[in-house]
Tab-separated table of C-alpha atoms in Angstrom:
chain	number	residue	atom	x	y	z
A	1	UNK	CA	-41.695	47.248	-10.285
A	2	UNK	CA	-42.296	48.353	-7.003
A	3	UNK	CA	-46.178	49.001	-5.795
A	4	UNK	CA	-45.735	52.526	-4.386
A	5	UNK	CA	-44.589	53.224	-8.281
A	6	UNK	CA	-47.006	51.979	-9.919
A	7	UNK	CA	-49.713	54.083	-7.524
A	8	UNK	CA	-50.663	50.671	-5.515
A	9	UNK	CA	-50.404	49.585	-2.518
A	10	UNK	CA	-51.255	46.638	-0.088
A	11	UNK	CA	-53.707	45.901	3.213
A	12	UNK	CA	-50.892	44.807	5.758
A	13	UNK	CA	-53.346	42.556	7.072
A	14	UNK	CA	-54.848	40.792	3.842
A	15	UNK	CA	-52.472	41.299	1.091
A	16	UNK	CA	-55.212	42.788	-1.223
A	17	UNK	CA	-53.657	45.336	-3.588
A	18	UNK	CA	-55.556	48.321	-3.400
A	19	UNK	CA	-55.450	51.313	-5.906
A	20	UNK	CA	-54.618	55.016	-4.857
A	21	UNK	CA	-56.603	57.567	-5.344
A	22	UNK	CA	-55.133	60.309	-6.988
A	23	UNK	CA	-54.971	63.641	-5.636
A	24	UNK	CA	-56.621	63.127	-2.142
A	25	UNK	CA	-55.506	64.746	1.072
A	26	UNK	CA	-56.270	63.128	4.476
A	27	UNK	CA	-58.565	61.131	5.416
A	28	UNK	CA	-58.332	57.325	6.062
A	29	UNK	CA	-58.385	54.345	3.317
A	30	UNK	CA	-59.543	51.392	4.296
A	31	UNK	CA	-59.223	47.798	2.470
A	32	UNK	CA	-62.343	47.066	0.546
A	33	UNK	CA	-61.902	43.449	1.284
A	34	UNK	CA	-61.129	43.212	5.501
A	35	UNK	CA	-62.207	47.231	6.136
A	36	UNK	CA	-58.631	47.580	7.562
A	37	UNK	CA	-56.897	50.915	7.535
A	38	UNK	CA	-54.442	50.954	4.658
A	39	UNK	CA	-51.421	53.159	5.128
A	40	UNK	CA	-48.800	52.920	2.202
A	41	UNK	CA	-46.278	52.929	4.661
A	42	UNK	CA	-46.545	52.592	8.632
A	43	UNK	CA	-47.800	56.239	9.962
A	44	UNK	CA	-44.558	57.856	11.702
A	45	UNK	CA	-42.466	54.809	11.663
A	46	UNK	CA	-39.733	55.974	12.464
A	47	UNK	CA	-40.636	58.323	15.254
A	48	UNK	CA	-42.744	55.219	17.205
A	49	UNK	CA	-39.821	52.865	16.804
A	50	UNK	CA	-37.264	55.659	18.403
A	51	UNK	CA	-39.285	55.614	20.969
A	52	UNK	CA	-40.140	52.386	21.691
A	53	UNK	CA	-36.340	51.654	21.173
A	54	UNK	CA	-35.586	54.004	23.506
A	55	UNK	CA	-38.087	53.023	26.261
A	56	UNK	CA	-36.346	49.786	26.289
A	57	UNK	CA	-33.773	50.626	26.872
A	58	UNK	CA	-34.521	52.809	30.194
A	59	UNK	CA	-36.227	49.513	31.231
A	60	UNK	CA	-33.202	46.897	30.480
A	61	UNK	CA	-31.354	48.968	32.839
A	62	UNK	CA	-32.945	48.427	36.084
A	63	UNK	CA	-34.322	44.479	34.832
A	64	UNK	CA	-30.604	43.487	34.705
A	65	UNK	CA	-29.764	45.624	38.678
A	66	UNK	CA	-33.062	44.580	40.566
A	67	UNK	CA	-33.150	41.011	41.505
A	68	UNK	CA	-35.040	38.585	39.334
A	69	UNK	CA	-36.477	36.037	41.409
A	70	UNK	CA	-36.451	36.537	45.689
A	71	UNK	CA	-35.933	32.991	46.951
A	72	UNK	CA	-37.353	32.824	50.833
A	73	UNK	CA	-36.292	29.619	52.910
A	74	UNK	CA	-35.600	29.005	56.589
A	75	UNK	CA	-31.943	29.847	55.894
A	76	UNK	CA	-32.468	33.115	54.497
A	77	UNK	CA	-32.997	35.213	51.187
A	78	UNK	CA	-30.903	35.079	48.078
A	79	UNK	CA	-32.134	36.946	45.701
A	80	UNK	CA	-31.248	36.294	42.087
A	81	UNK	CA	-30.492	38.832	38.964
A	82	UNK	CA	-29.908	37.741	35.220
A	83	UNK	CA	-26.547	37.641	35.026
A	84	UNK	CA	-26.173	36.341	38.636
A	85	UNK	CA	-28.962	33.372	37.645
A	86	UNK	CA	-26.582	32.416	34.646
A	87	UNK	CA	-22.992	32.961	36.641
A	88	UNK	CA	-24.808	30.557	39.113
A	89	UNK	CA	-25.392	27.766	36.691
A	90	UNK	CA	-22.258	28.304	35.248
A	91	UNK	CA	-20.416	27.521	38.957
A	92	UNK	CA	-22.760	24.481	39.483
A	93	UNK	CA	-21.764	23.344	35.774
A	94	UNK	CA	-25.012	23.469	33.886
A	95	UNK	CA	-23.648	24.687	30.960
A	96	UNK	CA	-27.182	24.266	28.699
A	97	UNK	CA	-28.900	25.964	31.332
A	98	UNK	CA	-26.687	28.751	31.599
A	99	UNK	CA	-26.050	29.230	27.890
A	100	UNK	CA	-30.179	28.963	27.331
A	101	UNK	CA	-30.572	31.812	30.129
A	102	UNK	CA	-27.667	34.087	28.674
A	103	UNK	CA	-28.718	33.883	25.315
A	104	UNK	CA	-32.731	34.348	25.931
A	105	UNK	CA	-32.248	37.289	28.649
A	106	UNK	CA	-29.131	38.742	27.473
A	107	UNK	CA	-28.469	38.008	24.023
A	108	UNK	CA	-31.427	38.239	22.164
A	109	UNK	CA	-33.143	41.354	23.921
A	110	UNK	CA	-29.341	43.715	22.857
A	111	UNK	CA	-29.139	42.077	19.740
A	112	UNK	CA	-32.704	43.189	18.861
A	113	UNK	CA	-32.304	46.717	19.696
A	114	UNK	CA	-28.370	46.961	18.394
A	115	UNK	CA	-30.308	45.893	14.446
A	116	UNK	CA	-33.493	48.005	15.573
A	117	UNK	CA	-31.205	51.114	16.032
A	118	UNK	CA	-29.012	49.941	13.016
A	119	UNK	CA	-32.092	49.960	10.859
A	120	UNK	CA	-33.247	53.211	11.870
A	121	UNK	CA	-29.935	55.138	11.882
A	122	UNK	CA	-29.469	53.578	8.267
A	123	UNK	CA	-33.294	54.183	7.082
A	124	UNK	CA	-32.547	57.876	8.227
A	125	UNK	CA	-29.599	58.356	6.040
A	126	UNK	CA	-31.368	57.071	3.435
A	127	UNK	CA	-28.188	54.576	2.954
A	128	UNK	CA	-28.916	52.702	0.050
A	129	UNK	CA	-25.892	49.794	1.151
A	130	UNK	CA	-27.322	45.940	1.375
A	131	UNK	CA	-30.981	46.134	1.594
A	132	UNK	CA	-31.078	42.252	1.160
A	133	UNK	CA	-28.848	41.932	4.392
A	134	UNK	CA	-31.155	44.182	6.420
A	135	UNK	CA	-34.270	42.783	5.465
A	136	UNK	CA	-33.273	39.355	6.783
A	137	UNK	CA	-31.887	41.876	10.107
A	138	UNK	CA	-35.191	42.948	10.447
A	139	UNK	CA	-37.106	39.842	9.873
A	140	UNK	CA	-34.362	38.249	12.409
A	141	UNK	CA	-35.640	40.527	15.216
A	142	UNK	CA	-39.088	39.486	14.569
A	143	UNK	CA	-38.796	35.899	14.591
A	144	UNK	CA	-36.446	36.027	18.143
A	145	UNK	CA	-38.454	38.738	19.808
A	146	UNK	CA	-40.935	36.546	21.498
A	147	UNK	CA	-37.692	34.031	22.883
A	148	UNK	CA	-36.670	36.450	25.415
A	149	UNK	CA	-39.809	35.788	27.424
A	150	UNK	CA	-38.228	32.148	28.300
A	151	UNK	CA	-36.744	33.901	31.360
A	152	UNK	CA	-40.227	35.602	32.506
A	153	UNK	CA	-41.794	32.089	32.389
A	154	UNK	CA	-39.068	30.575	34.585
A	155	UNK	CA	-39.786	33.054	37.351
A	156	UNK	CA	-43.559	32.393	37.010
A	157	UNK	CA	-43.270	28.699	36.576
A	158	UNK	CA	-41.494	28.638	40.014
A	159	UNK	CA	-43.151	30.941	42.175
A	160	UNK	CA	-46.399	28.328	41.261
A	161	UNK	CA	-44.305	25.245	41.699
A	162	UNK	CA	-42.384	26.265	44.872
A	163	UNK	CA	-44.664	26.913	47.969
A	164	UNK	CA	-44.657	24.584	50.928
A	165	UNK	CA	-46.967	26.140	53.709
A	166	UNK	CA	-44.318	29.445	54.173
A	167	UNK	CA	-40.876	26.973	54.486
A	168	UNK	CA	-40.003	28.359	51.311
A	169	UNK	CA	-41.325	30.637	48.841
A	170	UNK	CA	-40.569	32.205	45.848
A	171	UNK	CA	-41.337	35.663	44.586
A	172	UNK	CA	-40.992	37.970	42.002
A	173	UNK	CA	-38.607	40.283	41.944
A	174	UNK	CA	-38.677	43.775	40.374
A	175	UNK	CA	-36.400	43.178	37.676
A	176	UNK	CA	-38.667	40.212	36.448
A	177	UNK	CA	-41.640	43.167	35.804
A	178	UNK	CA	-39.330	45.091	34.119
A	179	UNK	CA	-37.622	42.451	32.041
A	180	UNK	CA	-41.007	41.570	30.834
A	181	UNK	CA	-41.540	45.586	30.085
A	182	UNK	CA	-38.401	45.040	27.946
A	183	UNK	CA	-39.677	42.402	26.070
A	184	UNK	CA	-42.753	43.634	25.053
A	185	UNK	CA	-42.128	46.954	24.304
A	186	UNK	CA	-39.337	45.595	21.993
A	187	UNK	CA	-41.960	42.985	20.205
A	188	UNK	CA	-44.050	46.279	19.473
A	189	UNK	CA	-41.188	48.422	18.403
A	190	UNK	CA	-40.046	45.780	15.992
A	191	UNK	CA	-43.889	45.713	14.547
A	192	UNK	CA	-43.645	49.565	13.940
A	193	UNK	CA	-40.968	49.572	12.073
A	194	UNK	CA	-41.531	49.546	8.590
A	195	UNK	CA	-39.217	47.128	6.187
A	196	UNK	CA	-40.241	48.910	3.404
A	197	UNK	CA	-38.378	52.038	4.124
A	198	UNK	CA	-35.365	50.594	3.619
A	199	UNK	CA	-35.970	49.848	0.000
A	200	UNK	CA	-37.841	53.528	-0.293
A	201	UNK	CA	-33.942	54.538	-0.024
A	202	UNK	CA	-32.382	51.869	-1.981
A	203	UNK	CA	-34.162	51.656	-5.087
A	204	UNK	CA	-33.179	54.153	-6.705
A	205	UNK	CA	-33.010	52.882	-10.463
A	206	UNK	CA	-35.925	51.647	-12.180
A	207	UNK	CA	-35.898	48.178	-12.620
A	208	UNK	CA	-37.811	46.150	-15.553
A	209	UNK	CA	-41.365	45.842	-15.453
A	210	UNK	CA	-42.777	42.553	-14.241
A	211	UNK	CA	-40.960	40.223	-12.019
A	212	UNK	CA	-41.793	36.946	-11.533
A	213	UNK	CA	-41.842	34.665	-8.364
A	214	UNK	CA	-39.423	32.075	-7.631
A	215	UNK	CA	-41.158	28.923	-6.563
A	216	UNK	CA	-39.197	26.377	-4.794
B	1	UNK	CA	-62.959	15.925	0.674
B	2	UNK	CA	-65.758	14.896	-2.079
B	3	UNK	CA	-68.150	17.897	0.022
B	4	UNK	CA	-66.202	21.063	-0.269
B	5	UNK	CA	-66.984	23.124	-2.957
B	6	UNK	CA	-64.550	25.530	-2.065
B	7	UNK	CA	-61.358	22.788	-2.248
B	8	UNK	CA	-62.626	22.057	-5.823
B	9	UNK	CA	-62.984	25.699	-6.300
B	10	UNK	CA	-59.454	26.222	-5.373
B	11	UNK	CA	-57.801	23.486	-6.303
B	12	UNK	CA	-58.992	22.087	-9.565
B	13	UNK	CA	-57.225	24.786	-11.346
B	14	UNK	CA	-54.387	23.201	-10.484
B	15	UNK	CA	-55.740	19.575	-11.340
B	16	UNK	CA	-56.167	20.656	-14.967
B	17	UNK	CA	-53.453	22.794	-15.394
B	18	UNK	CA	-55.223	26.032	-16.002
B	19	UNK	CA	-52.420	28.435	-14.424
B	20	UNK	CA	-54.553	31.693	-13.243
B	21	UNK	CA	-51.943	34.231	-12.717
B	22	UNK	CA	-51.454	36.726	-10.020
B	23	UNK	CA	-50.214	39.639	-8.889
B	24	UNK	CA	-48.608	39.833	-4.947
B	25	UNK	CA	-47.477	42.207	-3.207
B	26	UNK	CA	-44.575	41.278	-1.003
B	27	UNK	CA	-44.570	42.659	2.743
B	28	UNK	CA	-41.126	43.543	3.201
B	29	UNK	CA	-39.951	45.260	0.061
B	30	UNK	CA	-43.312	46.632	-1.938
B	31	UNK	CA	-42.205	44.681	-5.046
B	32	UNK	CA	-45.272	43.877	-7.029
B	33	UNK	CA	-44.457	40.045	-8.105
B	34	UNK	CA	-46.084	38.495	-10.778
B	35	UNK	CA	-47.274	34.557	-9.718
B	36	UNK	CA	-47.812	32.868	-12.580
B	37	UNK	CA	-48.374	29.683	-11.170
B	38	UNK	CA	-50.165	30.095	-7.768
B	39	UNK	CA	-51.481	26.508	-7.598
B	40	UNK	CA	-48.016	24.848	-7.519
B	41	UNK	CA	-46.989	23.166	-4.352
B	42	UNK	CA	-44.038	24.756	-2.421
B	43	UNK	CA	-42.697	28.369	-1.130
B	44	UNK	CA	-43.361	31.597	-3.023
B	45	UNK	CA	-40.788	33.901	-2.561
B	46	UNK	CA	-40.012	37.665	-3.754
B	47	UNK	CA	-37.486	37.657	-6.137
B	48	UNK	CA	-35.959	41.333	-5.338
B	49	UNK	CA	-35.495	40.366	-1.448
B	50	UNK	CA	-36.095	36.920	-1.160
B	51	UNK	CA	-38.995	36.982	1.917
B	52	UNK	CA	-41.670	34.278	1.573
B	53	UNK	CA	-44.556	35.364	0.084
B	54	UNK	CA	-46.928	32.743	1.043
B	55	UNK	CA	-46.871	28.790	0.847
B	56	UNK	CA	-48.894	26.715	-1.002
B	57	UNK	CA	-49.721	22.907	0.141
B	58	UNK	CA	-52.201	20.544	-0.871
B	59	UNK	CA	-55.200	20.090	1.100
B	60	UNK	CA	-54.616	22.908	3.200
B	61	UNK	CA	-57.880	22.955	4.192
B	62	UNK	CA	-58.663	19.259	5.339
B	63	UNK	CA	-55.012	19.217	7.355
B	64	UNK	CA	-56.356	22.413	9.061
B	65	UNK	CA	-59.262	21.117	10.271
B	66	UNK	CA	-57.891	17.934	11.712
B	67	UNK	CA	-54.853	19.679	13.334
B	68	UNK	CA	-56.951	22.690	14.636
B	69	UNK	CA	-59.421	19.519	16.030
B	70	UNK	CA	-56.405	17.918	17.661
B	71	UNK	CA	-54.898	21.374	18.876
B	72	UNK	CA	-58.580	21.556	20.726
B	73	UNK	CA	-58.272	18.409	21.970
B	74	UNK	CA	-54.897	18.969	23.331
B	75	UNK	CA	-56.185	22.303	24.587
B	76	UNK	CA	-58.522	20.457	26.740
B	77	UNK	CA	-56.348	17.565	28.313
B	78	UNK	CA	-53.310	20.648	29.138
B	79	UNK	CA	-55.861	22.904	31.301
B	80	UNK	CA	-57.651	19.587	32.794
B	81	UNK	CA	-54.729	17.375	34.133
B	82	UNK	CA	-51.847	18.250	36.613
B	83	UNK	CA	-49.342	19.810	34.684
B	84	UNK	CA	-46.229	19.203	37.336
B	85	UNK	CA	-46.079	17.407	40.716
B	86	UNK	CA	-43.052	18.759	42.737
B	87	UNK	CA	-41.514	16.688	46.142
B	88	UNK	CA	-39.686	18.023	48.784
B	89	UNK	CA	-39.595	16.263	51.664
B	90	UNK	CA	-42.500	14.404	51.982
B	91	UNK	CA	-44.762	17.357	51.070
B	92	UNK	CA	-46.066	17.001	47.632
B	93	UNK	CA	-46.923	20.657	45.568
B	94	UNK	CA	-49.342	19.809	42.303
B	95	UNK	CA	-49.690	22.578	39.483
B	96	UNK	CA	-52.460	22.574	37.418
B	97	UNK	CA	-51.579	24.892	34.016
B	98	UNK	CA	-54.641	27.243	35.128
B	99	UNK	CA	-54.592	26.913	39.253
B	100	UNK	CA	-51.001	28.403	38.688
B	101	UNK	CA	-52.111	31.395	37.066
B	102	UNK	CA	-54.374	31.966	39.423
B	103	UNK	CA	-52.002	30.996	42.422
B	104	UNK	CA	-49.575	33.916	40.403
B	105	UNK	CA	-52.508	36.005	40.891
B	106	UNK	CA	-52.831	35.200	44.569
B	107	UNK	CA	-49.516	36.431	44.920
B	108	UNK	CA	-50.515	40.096	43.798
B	109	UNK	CA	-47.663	39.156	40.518
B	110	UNK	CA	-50.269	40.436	38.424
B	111	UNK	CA	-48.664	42.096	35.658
B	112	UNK	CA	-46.581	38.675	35.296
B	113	UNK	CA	-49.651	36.699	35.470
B	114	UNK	CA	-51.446	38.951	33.064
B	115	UNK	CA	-48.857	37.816	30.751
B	116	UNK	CA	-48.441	34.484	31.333
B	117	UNK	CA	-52.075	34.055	30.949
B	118	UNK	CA	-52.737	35.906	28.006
B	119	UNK	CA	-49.409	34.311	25.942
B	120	UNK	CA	-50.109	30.466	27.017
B	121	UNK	CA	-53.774	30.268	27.558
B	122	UNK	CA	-56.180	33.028	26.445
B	123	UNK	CA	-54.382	34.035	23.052
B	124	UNK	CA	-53.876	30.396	22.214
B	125	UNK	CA	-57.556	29.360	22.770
B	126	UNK	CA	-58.780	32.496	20.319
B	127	UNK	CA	-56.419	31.017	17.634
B	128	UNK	CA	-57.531	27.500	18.511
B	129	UNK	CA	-61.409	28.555	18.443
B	130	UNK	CA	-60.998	30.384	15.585
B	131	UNK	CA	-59.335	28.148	13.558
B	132	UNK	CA	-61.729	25.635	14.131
B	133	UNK	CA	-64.692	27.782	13.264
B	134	UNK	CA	-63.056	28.569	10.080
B	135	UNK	CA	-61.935	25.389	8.762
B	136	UNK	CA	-64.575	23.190	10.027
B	137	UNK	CA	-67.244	25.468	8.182
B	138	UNK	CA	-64.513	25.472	5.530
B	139	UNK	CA	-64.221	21.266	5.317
B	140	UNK	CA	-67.854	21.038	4.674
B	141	UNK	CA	-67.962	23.189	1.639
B	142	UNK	CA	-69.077	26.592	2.841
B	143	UNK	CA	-67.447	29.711	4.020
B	144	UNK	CA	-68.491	31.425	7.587
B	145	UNK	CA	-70.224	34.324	7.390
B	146	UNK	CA	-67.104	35.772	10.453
B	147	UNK	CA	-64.613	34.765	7.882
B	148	UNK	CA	-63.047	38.296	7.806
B	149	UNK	CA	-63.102	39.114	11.275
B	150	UNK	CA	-61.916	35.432	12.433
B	151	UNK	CA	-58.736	35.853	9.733
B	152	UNK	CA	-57.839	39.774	10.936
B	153	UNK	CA	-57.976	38.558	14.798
B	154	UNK	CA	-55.253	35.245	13.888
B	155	UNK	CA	-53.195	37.530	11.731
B	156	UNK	CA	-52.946	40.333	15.091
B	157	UNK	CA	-52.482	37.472	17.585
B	158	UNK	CA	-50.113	35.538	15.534
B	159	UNK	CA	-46.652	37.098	17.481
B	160	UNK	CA	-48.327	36.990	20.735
B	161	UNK	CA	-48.873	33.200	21.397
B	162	UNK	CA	-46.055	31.659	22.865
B	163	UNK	CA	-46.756	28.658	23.337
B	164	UNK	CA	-43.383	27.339	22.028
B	165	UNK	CA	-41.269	29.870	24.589
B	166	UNK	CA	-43.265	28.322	26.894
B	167	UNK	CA	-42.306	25.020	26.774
B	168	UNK	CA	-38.428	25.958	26.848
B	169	UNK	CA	-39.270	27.597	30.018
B	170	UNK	CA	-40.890	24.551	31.386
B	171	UNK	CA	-37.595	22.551	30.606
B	172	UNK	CA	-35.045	25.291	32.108
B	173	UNK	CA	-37.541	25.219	35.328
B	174	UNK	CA	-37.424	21.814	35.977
B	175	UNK	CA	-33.849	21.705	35.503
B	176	UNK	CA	-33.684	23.992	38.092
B	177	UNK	CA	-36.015	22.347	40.699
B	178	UNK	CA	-34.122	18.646	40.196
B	179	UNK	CA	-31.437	20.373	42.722
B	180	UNK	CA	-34.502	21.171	45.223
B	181	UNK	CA	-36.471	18.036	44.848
B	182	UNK	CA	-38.397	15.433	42.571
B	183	UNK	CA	-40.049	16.210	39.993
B	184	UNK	CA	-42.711	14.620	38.354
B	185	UNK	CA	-44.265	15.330	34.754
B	186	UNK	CA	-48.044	15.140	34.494
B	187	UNK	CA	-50.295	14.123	31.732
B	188	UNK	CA	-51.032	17.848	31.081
B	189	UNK	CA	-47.103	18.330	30.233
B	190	UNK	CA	-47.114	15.504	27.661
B	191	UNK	CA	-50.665	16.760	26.071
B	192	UNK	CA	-48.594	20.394	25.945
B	193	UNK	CA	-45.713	19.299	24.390
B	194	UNK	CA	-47.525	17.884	21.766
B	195	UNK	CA	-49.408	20.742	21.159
B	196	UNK	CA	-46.970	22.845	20.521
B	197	UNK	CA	-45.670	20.738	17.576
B	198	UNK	CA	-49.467	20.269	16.388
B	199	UNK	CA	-49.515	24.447	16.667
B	200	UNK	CA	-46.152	24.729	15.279
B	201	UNK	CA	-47.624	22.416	12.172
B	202	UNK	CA	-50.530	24.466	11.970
B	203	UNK	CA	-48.745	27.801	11.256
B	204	UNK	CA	-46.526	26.088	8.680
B	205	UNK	CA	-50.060	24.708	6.631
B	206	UNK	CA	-51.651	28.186	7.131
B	207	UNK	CA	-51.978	29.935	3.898
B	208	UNK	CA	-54.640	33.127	4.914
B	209	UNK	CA	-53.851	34.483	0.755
B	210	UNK	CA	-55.731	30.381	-0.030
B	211	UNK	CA	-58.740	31.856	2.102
B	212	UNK	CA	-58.615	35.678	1.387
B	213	UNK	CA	-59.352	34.384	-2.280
B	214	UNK	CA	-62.090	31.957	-0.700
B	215	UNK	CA	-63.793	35.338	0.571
B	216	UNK	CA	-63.378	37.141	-2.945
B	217	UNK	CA	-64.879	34.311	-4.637
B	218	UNK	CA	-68.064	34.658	-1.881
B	219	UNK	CA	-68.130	38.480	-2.539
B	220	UNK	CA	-67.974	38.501	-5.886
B	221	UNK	CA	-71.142	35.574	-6.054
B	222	UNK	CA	-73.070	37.685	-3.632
B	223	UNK	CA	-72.233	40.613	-6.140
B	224	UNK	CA	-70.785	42.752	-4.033
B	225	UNK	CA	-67.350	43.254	-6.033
């Protein structure tokens, strides 16, 4: 039986299950136990993660055109994006390298906003197809947000590694402050969107009473 | 483990058997799952979608406490020694984990070093702090009075300490600088590397329902429930 059902609900934060009161209009509840706000599901879910989604999205543009990393030495400037960073390793045959960078800067940030739109575009058509598959999406998303950052740390690591009295230095390049922009704004849209939403649509038929845990 | 009233509290239910049931109410589905057995080592998990509920292990408390010590320690030796020594030439560059924040800093990068110094240093010393002040209270037999407030701030800061990310971005790095020069690993990297394992450990062991039902046993002595 599911908790929204029975007139119950949960503090996100503590797992307390917290009664609702019947009949009231506005106002806040908060959990008796940690005093958080309790919201039976995420306050305009969907509308946050649209928009987070979609902020993203404006920002992966220009962190994939503007250069990465700005390399200064006595010969010159190169300056660096993603995908040239990865083609680079590629050429010089680090494979694990290039494969790491492709997958943490390219990979993982599209693949997180290809389920986050998924999600939402199913949620709103209140499709009631393989809730089991896009829970694990969704949970997928949240355990590889953070991964993307791998690139960020590169750029910082070497701009504070590389500096010999001005013979060569190292700087940030635009697309690095973006990139990071990306990767944030994606953690938090993934945190706004609520999983149970896409069970509000699937379950449909009552199910028996009391289920009981599996323990492994 | 003979001092904490709050292990024998908590765990000699499960020494004599007495199964105390209980109702959970899993995160990504709303089911409302009956636990019969909540004292039972393993994984819980919800069986309409199959997310882990939580995850019960013996002596959570006492493993806690020693790896939130050790995560301290480790804390410690990372920020004190040189984290990487880089050669080119003849002219030696030494990072130190919190100098090269700083340095970032320096450089006017300061949205990137807002983040790398929130995600690797701040964020991770709250959790280690915090964990310590909860479980070392908790090892000796009574409950801190910041309980609530110390769990709500590790649950929030739980996605954003990346230690782990980190780490791969050290490796990728000095795969990248072998081409420019040598490279040599400090103390501070080895300390690091283990504390992200003794971190990653930590998380695994962490069971906040085990200590949410520590603070419902305080409130309802005090009366207050």
């Amino acid at each position: 039986m599911r908790a929204i059902d029975a007139g119950l609900t949960s503090c996100h934060l503590c797992h307390q299950i917290i009664k609702l009161p019947e009949g009231r209009k506005g106002g806040v509840l908060h959990c008796p136990r940690c005093g958080e706000a309790v919201h039976v599901r995420k306050p305009f879910s969907i509308q946050y993660t649209w928009a987070l989604v979609i902020a993203s999205i404006i920002f992966y543009i220009p962190a994939n055109l503007l250069p990465m990393m700005e390399v200064h030495t006595f010969a010159g400037t190169q300056a660096d994006t993603i995908l040239s960073g990865v083609l680079y390793f590629l050429e010089t045959g680090s494979y694990l390298i290039a494969s790491v960078i492709f997958i943490a800067s390219i990979v993982v940030p599209i693949t997180k906003l290809i389920i986050l739109i998924y999600l939402l575009l199913s949620v709103q058509k209140h499709s009631h197809k393989n809730p089991i598959q896009r829970k694990k999406l969704y949970v997928l998303t949240e355990i590889i947000g953070k991964w993307s950052m791998v690139d960020v740390y590169v750029v910082a690591i070497m701009i504070a590694l590389v500096h010999f009295g001005g013979l060569t230095q190292i700087e940030a390049g635009a697309g690095a402050t973006y990139f990071l922009l990306v990767v944030i704004v994606t953690m938090i849209a993934a945190m706004q969107f609520d999983p149970k939403l896409i069970w509000d649509a699937a379950e449909t038929t009552p199910k028996k009473e009391t289920t009981y845990a599996r323990n492994a | 483990m003979g001092y904490n009233i709050f292990h024998n509290l908590y765990f000699q239910k499960e020494d004599s058997n007495v199964a105390e049931a209980m109702i959970v109410c899993c995160h990504e589905c709303d089911e409302l799952v009956k636990v019969s057995n909540p004292h039972r080592e393993g994984r819980f998990k919800c069986p309409n979608c199959g997310s882990l509920l939580f995850r019960h292990r013996k002596g959570m408390v006492e493993k806690m406490f020693a790896l939130s010590l050790a995560a301290a320690i480790l804390f410690m030796l990372t920020n004190y020694f040189p984290f990487l020594s880089f050669q080119v030439a003849g002219s030696t560059a030494e990072a130190n984990f919190v100098t090269s924040i700083v340095y970032l800093f320096q450089k006017h990068e300061w949205l990137l070093g807002v983040a790398v110094l929130m995600t690797t240093v701040v964020i991770p010393f709250i959790r280690i702090v915090l964990m310590l002040g909860l479980f070392g209270p908790l090892y000796f037999g009574y409950l801190p009075h910041y309980a609530t407030v110390a769990l709500k701030v590790l649950t929030h800061s739980l996605p954003w300490a990346m230690l782990d990310v980190f780490l791969v971005g050290v490796f990728v790095s000095m795969v990248k600088l072998v081409k420019m020069g040598t490279i040599i690993p400090g103390t501070s990297l080895w300390a690091f590397m283990v504390m992200v394992f003794v971190m990653a450990y930590m998380q695994v062991t962490f069971n906040a329902h085990a200590v949410w039902d520590m603070v419902d046993t305080k409130r309802k002595q005090r009366g207050l429930v």
